[in-house]
PDB file of C-alpha atoms and ligand atoms in Angstrom:
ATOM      1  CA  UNK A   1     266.952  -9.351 -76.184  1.00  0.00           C
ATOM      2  CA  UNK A   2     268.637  -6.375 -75.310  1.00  0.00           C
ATOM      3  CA  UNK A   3     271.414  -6.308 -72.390  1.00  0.00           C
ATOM      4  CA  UNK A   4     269.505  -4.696 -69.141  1.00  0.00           C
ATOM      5  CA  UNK A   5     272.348  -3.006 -68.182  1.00  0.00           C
ATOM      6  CA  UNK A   6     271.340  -0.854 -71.579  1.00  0.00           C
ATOM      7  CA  UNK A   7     268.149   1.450 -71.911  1.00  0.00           C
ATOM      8  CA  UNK A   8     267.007   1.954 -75.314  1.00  0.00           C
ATOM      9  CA  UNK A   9     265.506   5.087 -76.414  1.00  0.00           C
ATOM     10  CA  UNK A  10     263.725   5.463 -79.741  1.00  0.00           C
ATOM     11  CA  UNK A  11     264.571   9.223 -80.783  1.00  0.00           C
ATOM     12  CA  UNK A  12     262.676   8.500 -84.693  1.00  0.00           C
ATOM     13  CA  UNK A  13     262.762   5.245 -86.319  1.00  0.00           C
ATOM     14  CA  UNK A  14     266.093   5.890 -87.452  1.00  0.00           C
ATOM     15  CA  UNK A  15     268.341   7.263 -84.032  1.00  0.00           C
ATOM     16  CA  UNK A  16     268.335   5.745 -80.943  1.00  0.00           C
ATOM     17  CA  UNK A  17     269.901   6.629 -77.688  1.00  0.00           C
ATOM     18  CA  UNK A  18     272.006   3.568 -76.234  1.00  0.00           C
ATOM     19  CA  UNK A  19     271.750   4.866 -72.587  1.00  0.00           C
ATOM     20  CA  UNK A  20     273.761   3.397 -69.623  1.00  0.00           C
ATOM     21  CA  UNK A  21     271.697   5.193 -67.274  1.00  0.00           C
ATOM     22  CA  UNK A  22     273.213   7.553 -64.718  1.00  0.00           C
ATOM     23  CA  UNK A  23     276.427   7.312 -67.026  1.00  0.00           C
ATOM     24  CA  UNK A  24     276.488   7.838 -70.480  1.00  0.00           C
ATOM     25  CA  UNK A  25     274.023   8.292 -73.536  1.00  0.00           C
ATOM     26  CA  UNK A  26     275.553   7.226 -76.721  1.00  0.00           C
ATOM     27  CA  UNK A  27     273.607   7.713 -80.400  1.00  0.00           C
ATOM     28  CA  UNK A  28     273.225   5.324 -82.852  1.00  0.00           C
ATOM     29  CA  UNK A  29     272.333   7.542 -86.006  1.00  0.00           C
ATOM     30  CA  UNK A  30     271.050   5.065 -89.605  1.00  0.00           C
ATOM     31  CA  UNK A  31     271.178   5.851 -92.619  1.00  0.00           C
ATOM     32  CA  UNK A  32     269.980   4.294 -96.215  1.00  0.00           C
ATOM     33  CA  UNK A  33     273.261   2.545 -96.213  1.00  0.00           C
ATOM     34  CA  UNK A  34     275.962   3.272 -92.972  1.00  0.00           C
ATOM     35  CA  UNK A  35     275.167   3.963 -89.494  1.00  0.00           C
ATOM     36  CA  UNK A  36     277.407   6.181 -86.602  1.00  0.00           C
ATOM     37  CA  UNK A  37     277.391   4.984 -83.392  1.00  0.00           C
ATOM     38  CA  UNK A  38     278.431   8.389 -81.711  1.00  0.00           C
ATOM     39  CA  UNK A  39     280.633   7.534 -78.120  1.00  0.00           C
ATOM     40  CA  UNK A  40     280.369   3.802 -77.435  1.00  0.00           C
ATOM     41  CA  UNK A  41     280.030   4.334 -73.415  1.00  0.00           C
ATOM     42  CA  UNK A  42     281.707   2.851 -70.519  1.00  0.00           C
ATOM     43  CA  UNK A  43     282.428  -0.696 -71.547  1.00  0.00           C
ATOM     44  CA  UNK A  44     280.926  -1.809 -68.847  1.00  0.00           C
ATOM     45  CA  UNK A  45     279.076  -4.374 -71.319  1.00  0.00           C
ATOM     46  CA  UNK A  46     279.179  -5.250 -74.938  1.00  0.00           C
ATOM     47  CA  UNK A  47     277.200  -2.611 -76.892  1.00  0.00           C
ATOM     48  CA  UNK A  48     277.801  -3.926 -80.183  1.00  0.00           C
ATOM     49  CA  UNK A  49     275.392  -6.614 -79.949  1.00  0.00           C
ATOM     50  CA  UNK A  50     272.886  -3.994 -78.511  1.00  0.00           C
ATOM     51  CA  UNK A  51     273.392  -2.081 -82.001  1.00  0.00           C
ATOM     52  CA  UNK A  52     273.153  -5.390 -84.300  1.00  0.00           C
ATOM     53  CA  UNK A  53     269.700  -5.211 -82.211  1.00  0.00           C
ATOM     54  CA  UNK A  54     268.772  -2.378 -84.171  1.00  0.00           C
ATOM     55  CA  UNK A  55     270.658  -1.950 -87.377  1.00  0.00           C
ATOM     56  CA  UNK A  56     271.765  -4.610 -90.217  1.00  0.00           C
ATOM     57  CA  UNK A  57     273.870  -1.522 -91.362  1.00  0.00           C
ATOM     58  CA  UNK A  58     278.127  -1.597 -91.243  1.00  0.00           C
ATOM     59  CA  UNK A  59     278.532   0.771 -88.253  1.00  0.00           C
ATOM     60  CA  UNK A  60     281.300   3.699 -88.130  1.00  0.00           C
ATOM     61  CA  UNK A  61     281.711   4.677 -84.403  1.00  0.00           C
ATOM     62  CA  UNK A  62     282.863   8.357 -83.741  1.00  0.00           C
ATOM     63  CA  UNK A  63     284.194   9.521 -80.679  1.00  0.00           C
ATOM     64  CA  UNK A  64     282.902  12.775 -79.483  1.00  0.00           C
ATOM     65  CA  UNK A  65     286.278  12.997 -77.815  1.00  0.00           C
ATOM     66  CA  UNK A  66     288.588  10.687 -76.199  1.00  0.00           C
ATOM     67  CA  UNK A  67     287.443  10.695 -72.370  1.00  0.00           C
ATOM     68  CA  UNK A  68     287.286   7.000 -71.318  1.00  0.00           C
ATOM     69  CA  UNK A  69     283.353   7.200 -70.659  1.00  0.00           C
ATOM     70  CA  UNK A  70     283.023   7.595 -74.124  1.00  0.00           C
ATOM     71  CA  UNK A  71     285.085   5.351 -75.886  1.00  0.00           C
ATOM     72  CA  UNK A  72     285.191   2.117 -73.675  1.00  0.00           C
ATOM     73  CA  UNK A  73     283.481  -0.207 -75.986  1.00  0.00           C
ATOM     74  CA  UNK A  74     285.586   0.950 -79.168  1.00  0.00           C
ATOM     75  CA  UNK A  75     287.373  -1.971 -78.898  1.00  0.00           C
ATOM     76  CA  UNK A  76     284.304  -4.040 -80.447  1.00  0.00           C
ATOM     77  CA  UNK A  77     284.408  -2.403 -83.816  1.00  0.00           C
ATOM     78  CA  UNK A  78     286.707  -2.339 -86.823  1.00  0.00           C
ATOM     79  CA  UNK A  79     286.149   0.924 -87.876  1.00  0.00           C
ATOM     80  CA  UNK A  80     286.814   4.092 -85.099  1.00  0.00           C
ATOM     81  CA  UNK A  81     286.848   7.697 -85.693  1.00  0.00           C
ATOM     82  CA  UNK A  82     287.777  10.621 -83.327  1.00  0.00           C
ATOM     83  CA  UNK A  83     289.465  14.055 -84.149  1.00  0.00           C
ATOM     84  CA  UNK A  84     292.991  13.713 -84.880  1.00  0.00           C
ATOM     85  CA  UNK A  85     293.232  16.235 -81.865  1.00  0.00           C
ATOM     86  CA  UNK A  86     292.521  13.595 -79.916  1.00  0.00           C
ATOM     87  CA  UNK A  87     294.007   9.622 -81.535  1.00  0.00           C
ATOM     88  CA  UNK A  88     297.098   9.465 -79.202  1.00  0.00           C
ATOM     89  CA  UNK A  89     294.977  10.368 -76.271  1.00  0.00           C
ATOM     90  CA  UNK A  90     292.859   7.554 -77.338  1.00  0.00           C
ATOM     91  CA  UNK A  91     295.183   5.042 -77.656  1.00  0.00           C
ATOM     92  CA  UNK A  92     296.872   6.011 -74.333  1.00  0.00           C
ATOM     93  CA  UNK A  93     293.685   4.855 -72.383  1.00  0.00           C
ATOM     94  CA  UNK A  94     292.864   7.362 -69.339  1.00  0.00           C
ATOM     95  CA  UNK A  95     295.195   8.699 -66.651  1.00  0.00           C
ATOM     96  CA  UNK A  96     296.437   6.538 -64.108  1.00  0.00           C
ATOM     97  CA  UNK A  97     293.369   6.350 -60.796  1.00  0.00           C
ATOM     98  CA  UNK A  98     290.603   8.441 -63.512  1.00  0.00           C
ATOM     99  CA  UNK A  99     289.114   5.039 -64.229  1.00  0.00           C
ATOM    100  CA  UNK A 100     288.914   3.302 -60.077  1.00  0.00           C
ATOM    101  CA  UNK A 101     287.798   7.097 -58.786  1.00  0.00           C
ATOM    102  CA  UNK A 102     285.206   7.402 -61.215  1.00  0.00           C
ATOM    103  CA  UNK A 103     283.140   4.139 -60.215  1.00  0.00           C
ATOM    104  CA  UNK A 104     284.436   4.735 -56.507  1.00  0.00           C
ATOM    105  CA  UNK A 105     282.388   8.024 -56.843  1.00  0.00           C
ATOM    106  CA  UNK A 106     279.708   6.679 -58.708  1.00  0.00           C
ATOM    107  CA  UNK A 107     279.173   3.871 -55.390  1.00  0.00           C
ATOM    108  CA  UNK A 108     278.957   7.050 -53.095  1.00  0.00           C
ATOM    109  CA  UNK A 109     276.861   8.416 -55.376  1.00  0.00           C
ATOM    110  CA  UNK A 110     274.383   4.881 -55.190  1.00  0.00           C
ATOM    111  CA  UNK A 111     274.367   4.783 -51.483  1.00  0.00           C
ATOM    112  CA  UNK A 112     274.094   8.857 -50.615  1.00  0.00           C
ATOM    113  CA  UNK A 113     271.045   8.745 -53.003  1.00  0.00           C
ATOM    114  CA  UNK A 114     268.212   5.464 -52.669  1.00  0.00           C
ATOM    115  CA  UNK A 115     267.823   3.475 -55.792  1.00  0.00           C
ATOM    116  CA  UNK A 116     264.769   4.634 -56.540  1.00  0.00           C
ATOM    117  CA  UNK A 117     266.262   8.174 -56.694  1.00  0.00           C
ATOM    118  CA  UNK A 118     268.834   6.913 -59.067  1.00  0.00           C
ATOM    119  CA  UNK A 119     268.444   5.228 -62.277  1.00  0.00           C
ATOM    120  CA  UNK A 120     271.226   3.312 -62.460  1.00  0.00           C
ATOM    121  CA  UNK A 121     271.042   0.039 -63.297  1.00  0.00           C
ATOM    122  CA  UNK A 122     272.591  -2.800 -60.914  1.00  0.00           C
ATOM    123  CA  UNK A 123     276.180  -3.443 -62.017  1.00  0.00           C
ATOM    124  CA  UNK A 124     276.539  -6.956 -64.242  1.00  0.00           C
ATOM    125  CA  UNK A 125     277.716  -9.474 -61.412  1.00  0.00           C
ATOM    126  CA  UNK A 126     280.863 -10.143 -63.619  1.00  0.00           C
ATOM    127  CA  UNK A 127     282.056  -6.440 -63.421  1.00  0.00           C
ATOM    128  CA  UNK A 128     284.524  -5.645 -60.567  1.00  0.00           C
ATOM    129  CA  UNK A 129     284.426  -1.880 -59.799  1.00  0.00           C
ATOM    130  CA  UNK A 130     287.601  -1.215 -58.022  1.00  0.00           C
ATOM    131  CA  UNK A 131     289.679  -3.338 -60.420  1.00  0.00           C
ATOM    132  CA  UNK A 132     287.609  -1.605 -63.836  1.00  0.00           C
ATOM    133  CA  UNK A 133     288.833  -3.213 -67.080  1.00  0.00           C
ATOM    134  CA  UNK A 134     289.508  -0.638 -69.558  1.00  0.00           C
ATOM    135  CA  UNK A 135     290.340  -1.275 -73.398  1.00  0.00           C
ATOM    136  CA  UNK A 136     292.234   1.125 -75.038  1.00  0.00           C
ATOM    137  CA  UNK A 137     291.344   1.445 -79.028  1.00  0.00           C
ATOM    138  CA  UNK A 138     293.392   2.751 -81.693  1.00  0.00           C
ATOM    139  CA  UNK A 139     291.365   5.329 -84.319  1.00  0.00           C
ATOM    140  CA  UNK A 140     291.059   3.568 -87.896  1.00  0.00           C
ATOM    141  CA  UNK A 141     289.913   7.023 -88.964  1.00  0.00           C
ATOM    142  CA  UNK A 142     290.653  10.621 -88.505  1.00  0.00           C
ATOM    143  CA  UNK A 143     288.547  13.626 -88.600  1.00  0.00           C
ATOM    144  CA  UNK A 144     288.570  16.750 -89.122  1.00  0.00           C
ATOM    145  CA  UNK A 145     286.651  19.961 -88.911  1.00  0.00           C
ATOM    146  CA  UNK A 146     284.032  20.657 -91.703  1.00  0.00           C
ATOM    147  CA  UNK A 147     284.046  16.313 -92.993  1.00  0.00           C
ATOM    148  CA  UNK A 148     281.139  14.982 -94.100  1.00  0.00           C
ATOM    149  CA  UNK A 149     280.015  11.844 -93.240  1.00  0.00           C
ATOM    150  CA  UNK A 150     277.211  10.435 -95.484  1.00  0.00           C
ATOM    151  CA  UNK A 151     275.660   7.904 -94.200  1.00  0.00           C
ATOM    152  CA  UNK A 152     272.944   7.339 -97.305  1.00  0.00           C
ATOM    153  CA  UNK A 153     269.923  10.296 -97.369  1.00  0.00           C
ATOM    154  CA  UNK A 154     271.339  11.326 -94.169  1.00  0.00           C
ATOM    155  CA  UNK A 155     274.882  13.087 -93.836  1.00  0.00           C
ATOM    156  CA  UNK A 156     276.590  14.221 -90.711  1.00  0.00           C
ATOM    157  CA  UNK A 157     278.711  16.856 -90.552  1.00  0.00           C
ATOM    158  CA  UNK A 158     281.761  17.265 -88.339  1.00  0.00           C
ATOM    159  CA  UNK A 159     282.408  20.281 -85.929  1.00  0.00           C
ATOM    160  CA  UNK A 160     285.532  20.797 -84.196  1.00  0.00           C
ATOM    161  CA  UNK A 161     284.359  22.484 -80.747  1.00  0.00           C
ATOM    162  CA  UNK A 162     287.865  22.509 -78.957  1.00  0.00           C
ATOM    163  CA  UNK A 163     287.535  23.629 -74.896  1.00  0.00           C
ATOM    164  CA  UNK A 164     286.300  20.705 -72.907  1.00  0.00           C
ATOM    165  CA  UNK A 165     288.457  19.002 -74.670  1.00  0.00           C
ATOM    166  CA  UNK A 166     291.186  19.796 -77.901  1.00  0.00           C
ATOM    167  CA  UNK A 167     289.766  16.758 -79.388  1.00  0.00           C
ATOM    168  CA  UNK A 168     285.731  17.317 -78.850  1.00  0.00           C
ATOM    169  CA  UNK A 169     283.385  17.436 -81.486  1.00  0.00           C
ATOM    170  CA  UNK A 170     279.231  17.774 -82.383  1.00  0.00           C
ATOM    171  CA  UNK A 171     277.605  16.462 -84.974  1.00  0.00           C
ATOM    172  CA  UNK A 172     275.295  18.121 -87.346  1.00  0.00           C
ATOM    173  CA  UNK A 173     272.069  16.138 -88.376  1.00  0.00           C
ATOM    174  CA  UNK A 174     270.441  18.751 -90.736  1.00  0.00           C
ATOM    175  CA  UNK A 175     267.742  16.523 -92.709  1.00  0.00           C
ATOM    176  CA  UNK A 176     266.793  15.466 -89.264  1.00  0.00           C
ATOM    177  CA  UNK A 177     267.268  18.375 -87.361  1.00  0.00           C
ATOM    178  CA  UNK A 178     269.591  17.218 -84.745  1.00  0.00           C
ATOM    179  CA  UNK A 179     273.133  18.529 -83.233  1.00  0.00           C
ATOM    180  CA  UNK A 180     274.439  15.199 -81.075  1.00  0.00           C
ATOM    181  CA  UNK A 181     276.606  17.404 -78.593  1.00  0.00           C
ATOM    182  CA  UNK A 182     279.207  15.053 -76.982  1.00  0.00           C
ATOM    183  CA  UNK A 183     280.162  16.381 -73.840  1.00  0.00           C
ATOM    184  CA  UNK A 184     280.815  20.069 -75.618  1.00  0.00           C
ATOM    185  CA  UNK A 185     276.984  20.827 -74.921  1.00  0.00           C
ATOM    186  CA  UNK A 186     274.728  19.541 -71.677  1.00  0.00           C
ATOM    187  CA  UNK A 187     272.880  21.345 -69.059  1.00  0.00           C
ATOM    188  CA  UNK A 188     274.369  20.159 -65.757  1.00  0.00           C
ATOM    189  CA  UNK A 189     278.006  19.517 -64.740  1.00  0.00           C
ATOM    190  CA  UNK A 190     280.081  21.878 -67.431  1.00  0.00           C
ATOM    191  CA  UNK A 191     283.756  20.557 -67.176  1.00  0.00           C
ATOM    192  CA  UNK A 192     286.378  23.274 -68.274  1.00  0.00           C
ATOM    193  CA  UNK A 193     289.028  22.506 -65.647  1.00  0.00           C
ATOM    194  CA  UNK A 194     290.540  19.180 -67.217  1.00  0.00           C
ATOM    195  CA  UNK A 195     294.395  19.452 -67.613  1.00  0.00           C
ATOM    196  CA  UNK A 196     293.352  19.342 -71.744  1.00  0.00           C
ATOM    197  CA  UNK A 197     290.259  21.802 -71.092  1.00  0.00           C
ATOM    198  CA  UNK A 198     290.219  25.600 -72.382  1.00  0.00           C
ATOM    199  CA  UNK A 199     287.547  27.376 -71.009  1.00  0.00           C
ATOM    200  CA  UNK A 200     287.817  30.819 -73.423  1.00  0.00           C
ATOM    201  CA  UNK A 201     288.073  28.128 -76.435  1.00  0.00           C
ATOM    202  CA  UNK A 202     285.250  26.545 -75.044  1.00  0.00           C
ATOM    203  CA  UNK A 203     283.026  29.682 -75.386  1.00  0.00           C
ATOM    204  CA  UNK A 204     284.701  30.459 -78.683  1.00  0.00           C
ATOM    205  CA  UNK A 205     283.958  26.827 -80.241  1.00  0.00           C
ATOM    206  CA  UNK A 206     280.180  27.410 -78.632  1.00  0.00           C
ATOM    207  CA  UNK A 207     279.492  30.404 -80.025  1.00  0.00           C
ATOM    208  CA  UNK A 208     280.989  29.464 -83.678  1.00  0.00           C
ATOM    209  CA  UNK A 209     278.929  26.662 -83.267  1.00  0.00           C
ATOM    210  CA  UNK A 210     276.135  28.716 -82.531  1.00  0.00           C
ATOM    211  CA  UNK A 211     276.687  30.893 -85.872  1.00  0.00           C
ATOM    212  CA  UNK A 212     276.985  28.589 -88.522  1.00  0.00           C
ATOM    213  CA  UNK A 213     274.278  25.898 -87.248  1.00  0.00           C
ATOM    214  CA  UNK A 214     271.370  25.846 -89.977  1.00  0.00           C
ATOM    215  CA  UNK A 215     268.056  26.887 -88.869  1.00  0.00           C
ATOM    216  CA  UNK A 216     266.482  23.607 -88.981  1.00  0.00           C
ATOM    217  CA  UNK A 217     268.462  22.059 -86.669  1.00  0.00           C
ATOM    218  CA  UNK A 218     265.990  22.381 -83.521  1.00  0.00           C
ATOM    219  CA  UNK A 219     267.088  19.509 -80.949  1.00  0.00           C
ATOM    220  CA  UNK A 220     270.517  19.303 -79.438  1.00  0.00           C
ATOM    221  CA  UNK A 221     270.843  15.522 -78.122  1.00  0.00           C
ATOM    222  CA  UNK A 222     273.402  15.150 -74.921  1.00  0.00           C
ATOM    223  CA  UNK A 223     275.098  13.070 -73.232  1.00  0.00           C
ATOM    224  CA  UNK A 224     274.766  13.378 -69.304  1.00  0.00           C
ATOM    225  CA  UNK A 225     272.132  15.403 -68.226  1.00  0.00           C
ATOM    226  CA  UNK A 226     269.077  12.961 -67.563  1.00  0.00           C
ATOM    227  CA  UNK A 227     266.950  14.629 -69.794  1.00  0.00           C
ATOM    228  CA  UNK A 228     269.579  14.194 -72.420  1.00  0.00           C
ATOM    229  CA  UNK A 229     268.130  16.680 -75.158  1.00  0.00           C
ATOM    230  CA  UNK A 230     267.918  20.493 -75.173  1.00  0.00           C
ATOM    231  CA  UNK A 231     266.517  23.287 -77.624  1.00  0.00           C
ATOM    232  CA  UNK A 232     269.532  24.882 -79.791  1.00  0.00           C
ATOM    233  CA  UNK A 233     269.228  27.898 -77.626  1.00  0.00           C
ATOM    234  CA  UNK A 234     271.324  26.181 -74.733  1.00  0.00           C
ATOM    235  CA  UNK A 235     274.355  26.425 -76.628  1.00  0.00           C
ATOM    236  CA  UNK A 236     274.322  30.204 -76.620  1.00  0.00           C
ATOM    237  CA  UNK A 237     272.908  29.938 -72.959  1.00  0.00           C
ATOM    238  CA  UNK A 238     276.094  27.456 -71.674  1.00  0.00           C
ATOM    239  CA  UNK A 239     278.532  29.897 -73.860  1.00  0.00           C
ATOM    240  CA  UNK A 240     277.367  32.914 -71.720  1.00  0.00           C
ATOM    241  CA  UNK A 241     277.532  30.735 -68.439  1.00  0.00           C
ATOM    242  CA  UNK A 242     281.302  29.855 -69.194  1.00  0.00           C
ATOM    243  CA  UNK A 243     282.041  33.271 -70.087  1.00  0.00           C
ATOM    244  CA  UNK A 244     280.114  34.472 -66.429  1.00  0.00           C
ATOM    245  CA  UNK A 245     282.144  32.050 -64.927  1.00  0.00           C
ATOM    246  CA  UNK A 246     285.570  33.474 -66.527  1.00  0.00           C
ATOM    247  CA  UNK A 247     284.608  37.042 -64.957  1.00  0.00           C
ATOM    248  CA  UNK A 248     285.337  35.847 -61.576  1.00  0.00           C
ATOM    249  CA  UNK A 249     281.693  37.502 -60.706  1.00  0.00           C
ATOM    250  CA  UNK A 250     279.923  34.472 -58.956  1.00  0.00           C
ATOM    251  CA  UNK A 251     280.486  32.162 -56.147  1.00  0.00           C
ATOM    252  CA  UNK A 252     283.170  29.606 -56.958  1.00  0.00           C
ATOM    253  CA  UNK A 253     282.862  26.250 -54.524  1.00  0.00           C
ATOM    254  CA  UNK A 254     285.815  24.130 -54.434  1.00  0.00           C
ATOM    255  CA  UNK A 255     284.633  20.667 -55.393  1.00  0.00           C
ATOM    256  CA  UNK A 256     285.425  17.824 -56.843  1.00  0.00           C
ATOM    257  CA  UNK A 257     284.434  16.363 -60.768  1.00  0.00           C
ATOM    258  CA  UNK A 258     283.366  12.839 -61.174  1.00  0.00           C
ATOM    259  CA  UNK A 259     287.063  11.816 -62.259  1.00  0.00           C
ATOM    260  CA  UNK A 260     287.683  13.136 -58.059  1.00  0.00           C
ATOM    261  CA  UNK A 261     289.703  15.682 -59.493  1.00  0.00           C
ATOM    262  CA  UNK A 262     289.367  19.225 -57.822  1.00  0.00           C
ATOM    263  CA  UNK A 263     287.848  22.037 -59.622  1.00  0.00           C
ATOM    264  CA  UNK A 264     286.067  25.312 -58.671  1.00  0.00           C
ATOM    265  CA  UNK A 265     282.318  24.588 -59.348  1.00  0.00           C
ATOM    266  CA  UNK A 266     280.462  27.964 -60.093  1.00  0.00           C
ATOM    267  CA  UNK A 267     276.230  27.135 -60.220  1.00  0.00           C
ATOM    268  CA  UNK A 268     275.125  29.732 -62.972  1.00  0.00           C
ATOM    269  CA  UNK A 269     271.509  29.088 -64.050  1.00  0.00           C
ATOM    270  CA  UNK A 270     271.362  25.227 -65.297  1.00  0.00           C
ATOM    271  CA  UNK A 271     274.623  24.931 -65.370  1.00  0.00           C
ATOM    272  CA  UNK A 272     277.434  24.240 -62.769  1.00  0.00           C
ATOM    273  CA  UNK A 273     280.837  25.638 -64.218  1.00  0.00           C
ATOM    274  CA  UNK A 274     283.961  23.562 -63.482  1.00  0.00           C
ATOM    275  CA  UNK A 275     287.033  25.585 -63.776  1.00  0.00           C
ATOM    276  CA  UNK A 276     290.778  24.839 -62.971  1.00  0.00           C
ATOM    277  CA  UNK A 277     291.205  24.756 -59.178  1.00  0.00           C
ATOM    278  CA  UNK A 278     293.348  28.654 -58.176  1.00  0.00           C
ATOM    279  CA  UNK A 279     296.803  27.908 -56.984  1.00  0.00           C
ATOM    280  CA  UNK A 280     297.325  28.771 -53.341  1.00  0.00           C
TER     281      UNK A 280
HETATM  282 ZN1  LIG B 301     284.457  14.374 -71.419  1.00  0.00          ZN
END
């Protein structure tokens, strides 16, 4: 039985989203003889059990970067790749207060909004938000731009996309036609303000990506947004919202990112732009 704090979502009879729902959406991508669990989620609960659920295969897990949201059940596996942008990052764990301000944003978020309006799932009765356990992980396995991973009549292939992160990375799915975004591509919250962020990277990476994606790649598979998947058009479309927001020609709010760090939130189309908060 799978964990209910998990939603399963059958993409084809080979991917899966591992969803914790109003959080994170992390992939589990089989092949003939490997499978990639890409971003491993919160760690709120065990996920590796959820994947032995659905594969017999030896799982790889990549991080799409090192944010703690992705990475926080890393700790279950033997084998862990990220960029080598981001390993020490990894192995640090998240900033001091990220990890407590996230969930005490999250329970504002819960009781602003009625359940029904939110999907989250109940929290597991043995999980303590204000005192959140956290397990840092150390990378087995570094990547690099251009790497191929083949997972048996399937390969994936690594792109470095450096600006929401130095660290962040997509992978390319071509027999399938998928591009699993990581946090580099989403509709919804954009975050370019982090104190690792680069926003003109970020719409640099985006529009290389953009350029050397093969035509059959069709879906672009996400991490936050609810709907979680996108046509390939919405990483030119987020490139040329980043680059709006760099003009200075829109309406910046000052708000606040679900880490409660401040930013400058610009709304441009489906996307709200977070950019480093201006110095006074
Ligand atoms: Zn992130």
């Amino acid at each position: 039985m799978i964990d209910p704090w998990f939603e399963i979502e059958r993409i084809d009879d080979d991917t899966f989203v591992i969803a914790e729902p109003s959080h994170v959406r992390s992939h589990l991508i089989i092949g003939d003889e490997r499978a990639v669990l890409f971003d491993t989620g919160l760690g709120v609960r065990p996920i590796r059990p959820v994947v032995a659920e659905l594969t017999d295969r030896p799982v790889l897990t990549v991080a799409s970067h090192h944010h703690f949201d992705h990475v926080g059940g890393n700790h279950e596996f033997d084998e862990v790749a990220i960029h080598h942008a981001g390993a020490e990052l990894l192995a640090q764990g998240p900033p001091p207060g990220w990890l407590t301000a996230y969930w005490e944003g999250f329970l504002d978020y819960v009781e602003r909004f009625s359940p029904d309006a939110s999907t989250a799932r109940p929290l597991p009765a043995d999980f303590a938000p204000q005192h959140p356990d956290f397990r840092p992980s150390a990378a087995t396995r570094l990547l690099d731009d251009g790497e191929v991973l083949p997972l048996g009549g399937r390969d994936l292939r690594v792109v470095h996309v450096p600006g929401h992160t130095q660290d962040s990375i997509c992978l390319v799915d071509e027999s399938h036609g998928f591009l699993f975004g990581g946090d580099a591509i989403d509709t919804g919250g954009i975050y370019a303000h982090l104190p690792t962020a680069d926003p003109a990277q970020f719409v640099a990476s985006l529009r290389r990506l953009d350029a050397l994606l093969p035509s059959t790649v069709v879906a672009v598979l996400s991490p936050h947004s609810r709907a979680g998947r996108h046509g390939r058009d919405v990483i030119g479309r987020e490139a040329d919202a980043i680059a709006t927001a760099l003009t200075g020609g829109v309406v910046f709010e000052s708000g606040k990112d679900c880490f409660r760090q401040a930013a400058c939130v610009a709304s441009i189309g489906d996307f709200a732009i977070y950019l480093a908060p201006v110095s006074p």
